[in-house]
Tab-separated table of C-alpha atoms in Angstrom:
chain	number	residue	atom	x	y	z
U	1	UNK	CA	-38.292	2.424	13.089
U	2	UNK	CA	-41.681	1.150	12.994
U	3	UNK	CA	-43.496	-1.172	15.466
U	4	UNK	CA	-46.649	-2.987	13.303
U	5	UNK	CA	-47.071	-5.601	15.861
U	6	UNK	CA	-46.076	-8.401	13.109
U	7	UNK	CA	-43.210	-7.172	11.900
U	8	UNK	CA	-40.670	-4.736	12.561
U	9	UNK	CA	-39.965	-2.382	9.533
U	10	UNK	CA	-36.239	-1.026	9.457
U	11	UNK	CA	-33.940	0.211	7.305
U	12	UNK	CA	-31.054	-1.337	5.421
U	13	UNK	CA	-28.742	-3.501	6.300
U	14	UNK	CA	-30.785	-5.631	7.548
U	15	UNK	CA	-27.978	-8.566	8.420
U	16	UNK	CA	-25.298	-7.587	10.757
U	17	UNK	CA	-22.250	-9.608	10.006
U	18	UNK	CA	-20.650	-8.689	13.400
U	19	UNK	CA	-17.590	-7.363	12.290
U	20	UNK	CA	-16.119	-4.040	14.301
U	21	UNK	CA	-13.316	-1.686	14.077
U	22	UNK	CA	-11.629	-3.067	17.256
U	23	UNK	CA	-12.332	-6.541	15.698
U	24	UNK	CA	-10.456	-5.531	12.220
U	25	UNK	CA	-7.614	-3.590	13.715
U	26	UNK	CA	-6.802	-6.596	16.172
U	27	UNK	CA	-6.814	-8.918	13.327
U	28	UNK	CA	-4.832	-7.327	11.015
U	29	UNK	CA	-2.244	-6.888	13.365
U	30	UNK	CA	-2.211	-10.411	14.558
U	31	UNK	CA	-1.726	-11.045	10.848
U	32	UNK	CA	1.025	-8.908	10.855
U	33	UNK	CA	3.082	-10.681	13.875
U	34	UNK	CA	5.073	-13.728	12.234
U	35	UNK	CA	6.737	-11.192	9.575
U	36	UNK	CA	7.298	-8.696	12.666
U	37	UNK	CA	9.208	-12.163	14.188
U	38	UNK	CA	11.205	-12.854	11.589
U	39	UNK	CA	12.453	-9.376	11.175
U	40	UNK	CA	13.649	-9.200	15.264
U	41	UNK	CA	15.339	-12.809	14.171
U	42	UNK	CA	17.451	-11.972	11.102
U	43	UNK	CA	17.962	-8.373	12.075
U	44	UNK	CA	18.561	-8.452	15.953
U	45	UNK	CA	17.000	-7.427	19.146
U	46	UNK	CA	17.305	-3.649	17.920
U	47	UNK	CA	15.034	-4.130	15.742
U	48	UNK	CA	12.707	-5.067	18.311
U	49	UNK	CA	13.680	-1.856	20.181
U	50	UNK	CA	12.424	0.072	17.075
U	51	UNK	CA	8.895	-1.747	16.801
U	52	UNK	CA	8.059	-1.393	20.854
U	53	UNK	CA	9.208	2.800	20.284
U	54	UNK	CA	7.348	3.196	17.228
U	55	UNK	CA	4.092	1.552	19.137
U	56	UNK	CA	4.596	2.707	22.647
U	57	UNK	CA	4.956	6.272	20.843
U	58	UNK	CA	1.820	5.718	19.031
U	59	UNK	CA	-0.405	5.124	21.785
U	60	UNK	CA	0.445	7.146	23.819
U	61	UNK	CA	-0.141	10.126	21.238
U	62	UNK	CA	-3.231	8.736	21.000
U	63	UNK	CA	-4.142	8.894	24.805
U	64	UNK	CA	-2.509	12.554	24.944
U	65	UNK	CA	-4.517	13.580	22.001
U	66	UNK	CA	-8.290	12.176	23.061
U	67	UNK	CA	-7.583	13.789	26.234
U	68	UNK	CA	-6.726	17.261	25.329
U	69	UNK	CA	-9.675	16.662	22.974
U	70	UNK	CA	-12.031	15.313	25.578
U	71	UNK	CA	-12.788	12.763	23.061
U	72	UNK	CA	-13.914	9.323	23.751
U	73	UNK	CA	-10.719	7.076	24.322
U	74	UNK	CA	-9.846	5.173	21.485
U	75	UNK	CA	-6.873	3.238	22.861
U	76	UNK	CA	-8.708	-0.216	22.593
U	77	UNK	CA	-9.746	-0.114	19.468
U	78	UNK	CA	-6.607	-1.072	17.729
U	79	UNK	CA	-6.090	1.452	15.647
U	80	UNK	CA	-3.306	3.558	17.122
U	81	UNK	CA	-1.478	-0.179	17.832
U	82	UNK	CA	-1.787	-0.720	14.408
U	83	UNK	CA	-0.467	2.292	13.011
U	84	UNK	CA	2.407	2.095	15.596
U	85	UNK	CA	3.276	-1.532	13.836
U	86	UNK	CA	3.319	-0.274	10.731
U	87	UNK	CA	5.420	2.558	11.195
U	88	UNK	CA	7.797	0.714	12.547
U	89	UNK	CA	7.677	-2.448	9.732
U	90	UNK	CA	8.613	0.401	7.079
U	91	UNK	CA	11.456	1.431	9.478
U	92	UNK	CA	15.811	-0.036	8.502
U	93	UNK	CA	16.896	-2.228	11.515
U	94	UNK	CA	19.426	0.162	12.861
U	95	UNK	CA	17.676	3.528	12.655
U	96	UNK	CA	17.619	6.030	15.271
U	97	UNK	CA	14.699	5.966	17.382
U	98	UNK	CA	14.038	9.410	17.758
U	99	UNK	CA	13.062	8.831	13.633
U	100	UNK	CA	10.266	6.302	14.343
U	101	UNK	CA	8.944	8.864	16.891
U	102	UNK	CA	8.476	11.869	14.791
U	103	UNK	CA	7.024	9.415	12.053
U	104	UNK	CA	4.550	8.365	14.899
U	105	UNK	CA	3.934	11.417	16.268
U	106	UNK	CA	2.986	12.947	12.341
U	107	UNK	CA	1.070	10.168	11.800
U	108	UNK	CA	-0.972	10.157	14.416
U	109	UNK	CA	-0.878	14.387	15.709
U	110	UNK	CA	-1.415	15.804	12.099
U	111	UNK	CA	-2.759	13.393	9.193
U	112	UNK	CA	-5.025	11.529	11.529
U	113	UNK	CA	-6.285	14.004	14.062
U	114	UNK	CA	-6.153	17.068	12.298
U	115	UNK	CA	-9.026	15.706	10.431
U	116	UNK	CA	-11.051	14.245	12.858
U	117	UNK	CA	-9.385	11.207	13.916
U	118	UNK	CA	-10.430	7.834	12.753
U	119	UNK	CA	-12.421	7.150	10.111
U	120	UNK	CA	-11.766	10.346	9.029
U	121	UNK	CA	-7.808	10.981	7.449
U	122	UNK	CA	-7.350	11.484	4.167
U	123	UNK	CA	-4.268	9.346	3.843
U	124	UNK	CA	-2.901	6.338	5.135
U	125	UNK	CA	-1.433	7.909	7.998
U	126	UNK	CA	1.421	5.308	8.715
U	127	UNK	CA	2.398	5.777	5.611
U	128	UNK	CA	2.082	9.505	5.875
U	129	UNK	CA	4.170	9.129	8.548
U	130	UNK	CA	6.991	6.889	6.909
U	131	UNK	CA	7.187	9.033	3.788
U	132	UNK	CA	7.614	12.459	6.030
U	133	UNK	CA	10.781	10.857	7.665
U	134	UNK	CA	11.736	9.490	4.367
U	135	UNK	CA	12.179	12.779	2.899
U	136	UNK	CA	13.621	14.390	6.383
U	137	UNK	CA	16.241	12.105	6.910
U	138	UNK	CA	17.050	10.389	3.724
U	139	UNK	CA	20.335	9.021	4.884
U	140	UNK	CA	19.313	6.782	7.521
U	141	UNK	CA	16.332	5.693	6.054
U	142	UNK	CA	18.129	3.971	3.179
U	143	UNK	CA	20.476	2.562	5.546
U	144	UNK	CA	20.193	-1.522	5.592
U	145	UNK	CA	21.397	-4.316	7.634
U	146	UNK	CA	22.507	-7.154	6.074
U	147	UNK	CA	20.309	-10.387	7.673
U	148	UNK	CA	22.035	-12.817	9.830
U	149	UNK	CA	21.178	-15.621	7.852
U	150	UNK	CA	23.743	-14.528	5.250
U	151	UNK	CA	26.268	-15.557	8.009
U	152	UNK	CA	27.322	-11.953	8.836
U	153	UNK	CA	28.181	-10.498	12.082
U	154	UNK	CA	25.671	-8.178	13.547
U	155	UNK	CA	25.506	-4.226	12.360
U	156	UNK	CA	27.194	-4.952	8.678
U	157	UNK	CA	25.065	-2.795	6.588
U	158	UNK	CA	24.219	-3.503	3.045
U	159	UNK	CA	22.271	-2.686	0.120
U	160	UNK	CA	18.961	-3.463	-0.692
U	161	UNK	CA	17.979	-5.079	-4.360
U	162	UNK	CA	16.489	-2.707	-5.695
U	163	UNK	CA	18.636	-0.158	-4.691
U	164	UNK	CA	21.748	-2.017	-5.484
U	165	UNK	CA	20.568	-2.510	-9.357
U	166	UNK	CA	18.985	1.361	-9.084
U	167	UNK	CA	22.919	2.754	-8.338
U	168	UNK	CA	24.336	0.065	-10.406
U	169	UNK	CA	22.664	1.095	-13.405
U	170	UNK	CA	23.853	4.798	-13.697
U	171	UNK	CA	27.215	3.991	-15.262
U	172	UNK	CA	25.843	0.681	-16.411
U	173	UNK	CA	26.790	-0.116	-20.420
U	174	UNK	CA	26.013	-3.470	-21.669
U	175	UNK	CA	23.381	-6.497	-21.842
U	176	UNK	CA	22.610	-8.786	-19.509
U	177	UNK	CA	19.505	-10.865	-19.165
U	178	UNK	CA	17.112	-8.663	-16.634
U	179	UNK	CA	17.518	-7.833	-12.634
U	180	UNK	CA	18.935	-11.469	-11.241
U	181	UNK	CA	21.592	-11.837	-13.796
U	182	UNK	CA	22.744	-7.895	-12.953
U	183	UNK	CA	22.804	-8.478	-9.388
U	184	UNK	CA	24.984	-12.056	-9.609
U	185	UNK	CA	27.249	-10.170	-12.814
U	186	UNK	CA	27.445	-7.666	-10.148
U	187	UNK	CA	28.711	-9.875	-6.930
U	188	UNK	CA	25.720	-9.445	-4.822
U	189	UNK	CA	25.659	-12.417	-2.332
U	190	UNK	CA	23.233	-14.977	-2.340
U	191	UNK	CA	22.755	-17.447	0.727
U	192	UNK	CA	23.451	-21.160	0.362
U	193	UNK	CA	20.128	-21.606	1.175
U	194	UNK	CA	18.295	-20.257	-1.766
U	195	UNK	CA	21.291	-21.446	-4.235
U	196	UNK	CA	20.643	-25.211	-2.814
U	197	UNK	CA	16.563	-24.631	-3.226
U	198	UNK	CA	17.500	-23.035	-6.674
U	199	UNK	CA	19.651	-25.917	-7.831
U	200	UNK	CA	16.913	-28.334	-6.819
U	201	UNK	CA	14.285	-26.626	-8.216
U	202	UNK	CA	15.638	-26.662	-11.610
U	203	UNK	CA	16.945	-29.690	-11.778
U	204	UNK	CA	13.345	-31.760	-10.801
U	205	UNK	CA	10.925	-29.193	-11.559
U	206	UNK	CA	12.257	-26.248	-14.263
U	207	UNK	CA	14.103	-29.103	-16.132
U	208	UNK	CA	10.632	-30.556	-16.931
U	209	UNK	CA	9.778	-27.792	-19.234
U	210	UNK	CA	13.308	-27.076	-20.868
U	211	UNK	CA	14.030	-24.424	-18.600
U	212	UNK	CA	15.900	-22.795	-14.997
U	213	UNK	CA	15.630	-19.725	-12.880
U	214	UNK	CA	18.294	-18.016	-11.877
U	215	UNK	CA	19.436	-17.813	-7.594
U	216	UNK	CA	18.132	-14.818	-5.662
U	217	UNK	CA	14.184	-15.162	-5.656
U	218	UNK	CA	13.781	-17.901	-2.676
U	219	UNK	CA	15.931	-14.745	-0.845
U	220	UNK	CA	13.393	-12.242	-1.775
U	221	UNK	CA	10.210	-14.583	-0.977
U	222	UNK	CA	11.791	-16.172	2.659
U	223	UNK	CA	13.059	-12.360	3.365
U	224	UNK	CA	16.840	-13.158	3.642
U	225	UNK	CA	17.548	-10.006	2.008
U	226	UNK	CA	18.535	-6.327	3.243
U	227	UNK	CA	15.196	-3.867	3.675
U	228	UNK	CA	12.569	-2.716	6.555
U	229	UNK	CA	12.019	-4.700	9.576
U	230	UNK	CA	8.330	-6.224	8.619
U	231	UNK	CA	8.585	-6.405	4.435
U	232	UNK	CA	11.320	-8.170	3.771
U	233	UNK	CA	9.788	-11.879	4.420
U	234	UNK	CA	7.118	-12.067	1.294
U	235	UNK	CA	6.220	-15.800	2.702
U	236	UNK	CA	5.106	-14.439	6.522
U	237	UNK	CA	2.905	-11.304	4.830
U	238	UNK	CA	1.159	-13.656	2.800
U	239	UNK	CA	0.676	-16.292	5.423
U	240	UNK	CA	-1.355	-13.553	6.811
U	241	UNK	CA	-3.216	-12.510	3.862
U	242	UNK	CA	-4.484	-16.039	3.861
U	243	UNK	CA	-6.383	-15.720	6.942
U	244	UNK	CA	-7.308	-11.678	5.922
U	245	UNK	CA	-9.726	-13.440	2.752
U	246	UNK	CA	-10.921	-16.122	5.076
U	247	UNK	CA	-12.349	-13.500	7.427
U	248	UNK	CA	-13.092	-11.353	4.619
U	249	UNK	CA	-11.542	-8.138	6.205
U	250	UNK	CA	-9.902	-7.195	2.712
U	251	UNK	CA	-11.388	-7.911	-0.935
U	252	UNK	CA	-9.323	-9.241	-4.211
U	253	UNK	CA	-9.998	-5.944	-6.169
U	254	UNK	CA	-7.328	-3.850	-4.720
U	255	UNK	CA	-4.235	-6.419	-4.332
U	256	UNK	CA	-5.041	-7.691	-7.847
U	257	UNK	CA	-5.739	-4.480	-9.560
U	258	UNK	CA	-2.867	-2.839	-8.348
U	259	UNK	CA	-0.376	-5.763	-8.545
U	260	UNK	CA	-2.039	-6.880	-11.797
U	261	UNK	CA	-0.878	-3.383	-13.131
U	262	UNK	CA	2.648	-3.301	-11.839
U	263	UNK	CA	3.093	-6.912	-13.694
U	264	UNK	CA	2.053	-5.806	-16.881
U	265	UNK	CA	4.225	-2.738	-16.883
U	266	UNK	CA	7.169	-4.366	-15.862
U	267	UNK	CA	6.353	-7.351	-18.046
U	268	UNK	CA	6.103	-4.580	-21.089
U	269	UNK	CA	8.832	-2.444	-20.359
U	270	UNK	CA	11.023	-3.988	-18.030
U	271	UNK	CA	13.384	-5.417	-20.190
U	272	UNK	CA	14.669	-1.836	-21.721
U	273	UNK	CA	16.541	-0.760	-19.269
U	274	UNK	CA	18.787	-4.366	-19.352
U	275	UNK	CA	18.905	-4.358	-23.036
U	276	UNK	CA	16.537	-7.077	-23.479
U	277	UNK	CA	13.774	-5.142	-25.067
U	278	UNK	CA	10.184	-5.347	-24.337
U	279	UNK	CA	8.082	-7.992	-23.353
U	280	UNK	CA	11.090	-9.674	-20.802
U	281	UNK	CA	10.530	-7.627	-17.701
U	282	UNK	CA	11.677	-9.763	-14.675
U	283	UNK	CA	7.848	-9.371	-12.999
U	284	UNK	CA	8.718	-11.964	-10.190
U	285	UNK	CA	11.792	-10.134	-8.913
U	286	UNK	CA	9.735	-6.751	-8.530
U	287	UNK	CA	6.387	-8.346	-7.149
U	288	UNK	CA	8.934	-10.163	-3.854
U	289	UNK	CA	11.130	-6.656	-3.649
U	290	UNK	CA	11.036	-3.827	-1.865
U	291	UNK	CA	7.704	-3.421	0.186
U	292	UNK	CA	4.941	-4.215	-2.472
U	293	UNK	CA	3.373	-7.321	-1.132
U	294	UNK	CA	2.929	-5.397	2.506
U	295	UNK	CA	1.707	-2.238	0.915
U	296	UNK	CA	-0.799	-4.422	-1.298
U	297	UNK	CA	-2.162	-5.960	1.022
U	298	UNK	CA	-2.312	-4.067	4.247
U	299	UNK	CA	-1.464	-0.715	3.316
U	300	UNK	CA	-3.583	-0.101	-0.014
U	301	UNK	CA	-7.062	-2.349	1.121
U	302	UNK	CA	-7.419	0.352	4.251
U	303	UNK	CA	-10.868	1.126	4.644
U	304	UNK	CA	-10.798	4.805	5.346
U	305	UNK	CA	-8.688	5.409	2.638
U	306	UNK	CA	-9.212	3.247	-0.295
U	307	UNK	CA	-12.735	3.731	-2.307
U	308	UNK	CA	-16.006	2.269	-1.873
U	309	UNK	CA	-17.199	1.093	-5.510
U	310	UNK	CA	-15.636	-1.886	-7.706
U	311	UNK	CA	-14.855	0.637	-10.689
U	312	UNK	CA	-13.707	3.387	-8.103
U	313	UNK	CA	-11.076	0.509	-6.391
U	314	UNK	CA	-9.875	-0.690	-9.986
U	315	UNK	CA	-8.970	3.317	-10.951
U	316	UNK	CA	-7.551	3.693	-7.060
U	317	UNK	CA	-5.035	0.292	-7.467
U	318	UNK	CA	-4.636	1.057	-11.080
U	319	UNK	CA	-3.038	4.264	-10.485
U	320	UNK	CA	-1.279	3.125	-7.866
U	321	UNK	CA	0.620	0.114	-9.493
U	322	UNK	CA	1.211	3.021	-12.148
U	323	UNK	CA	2.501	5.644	-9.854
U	324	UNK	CA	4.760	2.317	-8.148
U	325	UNK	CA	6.586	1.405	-11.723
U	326	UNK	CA	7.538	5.314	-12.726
U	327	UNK	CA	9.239	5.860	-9.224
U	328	UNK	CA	10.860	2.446	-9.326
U	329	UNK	CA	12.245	2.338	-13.145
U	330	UNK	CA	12.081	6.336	-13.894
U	331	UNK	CA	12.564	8.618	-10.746
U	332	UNK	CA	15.774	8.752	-8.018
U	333	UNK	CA	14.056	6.615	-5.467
U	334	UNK	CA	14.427	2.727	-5.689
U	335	UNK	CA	11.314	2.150	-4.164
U	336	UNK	CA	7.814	4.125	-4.483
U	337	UNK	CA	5.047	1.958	-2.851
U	338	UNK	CA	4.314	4.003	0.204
U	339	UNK	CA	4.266	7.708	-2.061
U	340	UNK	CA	2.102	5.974	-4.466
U	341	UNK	CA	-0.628	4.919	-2.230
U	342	UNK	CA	-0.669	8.055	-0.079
U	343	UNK	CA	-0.995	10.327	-3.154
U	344	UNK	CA	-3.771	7.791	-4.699
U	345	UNK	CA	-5.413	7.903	-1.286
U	346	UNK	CA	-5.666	11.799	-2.239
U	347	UNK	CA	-7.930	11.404	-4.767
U	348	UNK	CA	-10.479	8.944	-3.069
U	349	UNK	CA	-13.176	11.120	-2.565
U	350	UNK	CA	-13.100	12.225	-6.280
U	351	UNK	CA	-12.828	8.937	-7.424
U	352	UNK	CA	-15.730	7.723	-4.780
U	353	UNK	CA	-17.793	10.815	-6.595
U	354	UNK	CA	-17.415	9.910	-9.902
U	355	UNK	CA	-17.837	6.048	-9.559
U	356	UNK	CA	-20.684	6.344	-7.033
U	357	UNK	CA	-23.555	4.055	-8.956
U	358	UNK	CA	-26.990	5.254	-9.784
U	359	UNK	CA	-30.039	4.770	-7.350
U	360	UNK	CA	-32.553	2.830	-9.181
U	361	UNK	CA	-35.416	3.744	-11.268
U	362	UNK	CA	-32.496	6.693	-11.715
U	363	UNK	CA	-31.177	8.002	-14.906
U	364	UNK	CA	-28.171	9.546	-15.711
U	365	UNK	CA	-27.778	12.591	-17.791
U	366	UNK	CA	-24.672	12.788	-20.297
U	367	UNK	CA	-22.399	15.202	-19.760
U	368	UNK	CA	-22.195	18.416	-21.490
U	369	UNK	CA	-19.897	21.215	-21.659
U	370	UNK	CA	-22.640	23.855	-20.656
U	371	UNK	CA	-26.352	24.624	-20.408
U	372	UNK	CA	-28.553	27.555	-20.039
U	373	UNK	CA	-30.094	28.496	-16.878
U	374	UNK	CA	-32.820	30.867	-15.785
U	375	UNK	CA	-34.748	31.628	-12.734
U	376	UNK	CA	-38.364	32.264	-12.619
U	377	UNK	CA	-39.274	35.595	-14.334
U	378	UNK	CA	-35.842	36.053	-14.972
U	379	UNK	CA	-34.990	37.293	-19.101
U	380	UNK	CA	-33.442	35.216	-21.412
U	381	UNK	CA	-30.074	37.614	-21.356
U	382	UNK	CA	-29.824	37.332	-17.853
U	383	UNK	CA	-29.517	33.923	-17.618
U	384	UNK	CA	-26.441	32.692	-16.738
U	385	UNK	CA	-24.092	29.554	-17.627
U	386	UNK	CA	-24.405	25.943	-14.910
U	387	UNK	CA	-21.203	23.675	-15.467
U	388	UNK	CA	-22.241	20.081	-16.616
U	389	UNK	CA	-21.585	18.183	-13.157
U	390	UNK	CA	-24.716	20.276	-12.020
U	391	UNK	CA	-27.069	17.643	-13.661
U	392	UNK	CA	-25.199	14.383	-13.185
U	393	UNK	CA	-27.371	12.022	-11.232
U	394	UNK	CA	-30.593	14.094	-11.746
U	395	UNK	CA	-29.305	16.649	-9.208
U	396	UNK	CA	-29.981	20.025	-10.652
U	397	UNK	CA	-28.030	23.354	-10.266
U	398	UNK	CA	-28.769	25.415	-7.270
U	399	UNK	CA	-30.013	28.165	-8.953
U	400	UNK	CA	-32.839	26.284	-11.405
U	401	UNK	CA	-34.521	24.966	-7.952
């Protein structure tokens, strides 16, 4: 920094918006709260039990860790809160609480600290932490409650939509006309509330245009439907979102990349597997299921691990929504949101690399499959073979300095 007298010469950025980590982390889970709410209200107090664990646990691993560290506390920052919320919105209403621990305790011990705490995982770590309990205790992890607002007494467990049409169709044989019409051939309950909304829908809107829906989606968007604790109400998450874009904490490219992607696959290829063909996937039904809107929007857009260019976030989401539809309509698992991102978040730093734009007054060189190098005084059968990435970007091999 330079002192002229006149003016004071800096370097960039030279307008600080004022935003901060503590600021972000606060926010986002404040965005996060009336979903949280309506999870505690259609799946009981317990699940309330399992969001205060999964956060208490959190932060507290937190305050263990920075101390044995003698780091800098980092307990008001948010951060550990957050990840402590999360864990516990991609947690079943009646799991055992020791689960939500260990999922904390990963998160937080190994794929956030192990690599130099915040700021510097390379994975979503609450993720991380809900797809390392997924695969050790399988059982109780795909273990749902069915919501009070289907008039059930408490602790009646259920299926989930998507896995309810991913066990039906093993021995399935037949046609019928995509997910909705499977699940009401099938008997799976629908609430009098969404077949009243339904009814009026098509009869002074859909009826305009010559057509209907089918019941079942105003369940999926108002969350009256078996799954986790915080992504079951698609109308609360996005209430949230809202105010996300107005504070411009996340950006467009990621949610609309990566459920732009999972649209147009299901849209394609949907169909097959119902006998429809291609071109009638049910892309409503799979954009409100399972956990896609909160891993979108709050899982997918986190800054640490999601990439910094425009081209580098449209190959990130892309290969997420990608990754999403094969587990959903081709693997075991009924659901894939949280395995896609954290293997997507894997390959940030490549992607970062190879998207990272060109200073300017900078040229890029093409690439080629191998050039010639030699040092000074050095014969021409000496020389030796540099790999192409050597000259991207102007920055020569090592060895021709």
């Amino acid at each position: 920094m330079e002192n002229t007298g006149k003016l004071l010469v800096t370097s960039s950025p030279h307008i600080c918006e004022g935003s901060t980590t503590t600021k972000i982390m606060w926010t986002v889970s404040l965005c996060l709260v009336p979903a949280g709410i309506w999870g505690i209200y259609v799946f009981g107090l317990y699940s309330l039990m399992v969001l205060l664990t999964s956060i208490i646990t959190s932060v507290l691993t937190e305050f263990i860790i920075v101390r044995l560290l003698k780091k800098e506390t980092t307990l008001y920052d948010g951060s550990a809160f957050l990840t402590g919320l999360l864990i516990g919105y991609n947690m079943p209403p009646s799991i055992p609480l020791y689960i939500p621990v260990v999922g904390v305790v990963f998160a937080i011990a190994v794929v956030k600290h192990t690599f130099g705490g915040l700021g510097k995982n390379r994975m979503n770590s609450a993720l991380a932490g809900r797809v390392f309990v997924m695969f050790s205790w399988t059982g109780p992890m795909t273990t749902w409650l069915i919501p009070k607002t289907r008039g059930v007494a408490d602790a009646v467990t259920g299926a989930s939509p998507l896995g309810f049409i991913k066990t039906g169709l093993i021995d399935f044989k037949g046609h019928v006309n995509g997910p909705m019409d499977f699940l009401f051939k099938k008997g799976y309950p629908f609430t009098r509330t969404d077949i009243d909304i339904t009814a009026w829908l098509n009869q002074h809107i859909f009826s305009l245009w010559g057509g209907s829906v089918k019941s079942g989606y105003i369940d999926l968007f108002l969350g009256n439907i078996p799954g986790c604790i915080g992504e079951v109400s698609a109308l609360l998450l996005l209430s949230g979102v809202v105010y996300l874009f107005v504070k411009k904490i996340i950006t467009w490219e990621i949610p609309v990349f990566y459920l732009g992607t999972v649209c147009v696959l299901v849209w394609l290829f949907g169909g097959l597997r119902y006998g429809t063909g291609l071109f009638r996937g049910d892309v409503m039904f799979h954009l409100l299921s399972g956990g896609l809107i909160l891993g979108a929007f709050y899982m997918a857009t986190d800054m640490v691990t999601s990439p910094l260019t425009g081209k580098g976030m449209f190959f990130y989401a892309t290969g997420i929504g990608l990754i999403t539809y094969l587990v959903r309509f081709v693997s075991g698992l009924p659901e894939g949101v949280s395995l896609s991102i954290i293997l997507m978040n894997m390959f940030v730093p490549l992607i970062d690399r190879l998207t990272l734009p060109v200073r300017f007054g900078f040229k890029v060189e093409k690439y080629l499959t191998v050039v010639n190098y030699k040092k000074e005084g050095e014969r021409e059968s000496d020389a030796g073979v540099c790999p192409a990435h050597w000259l991207i970007k102007n920055k020569p091999h090592p060895k021709m300095k």
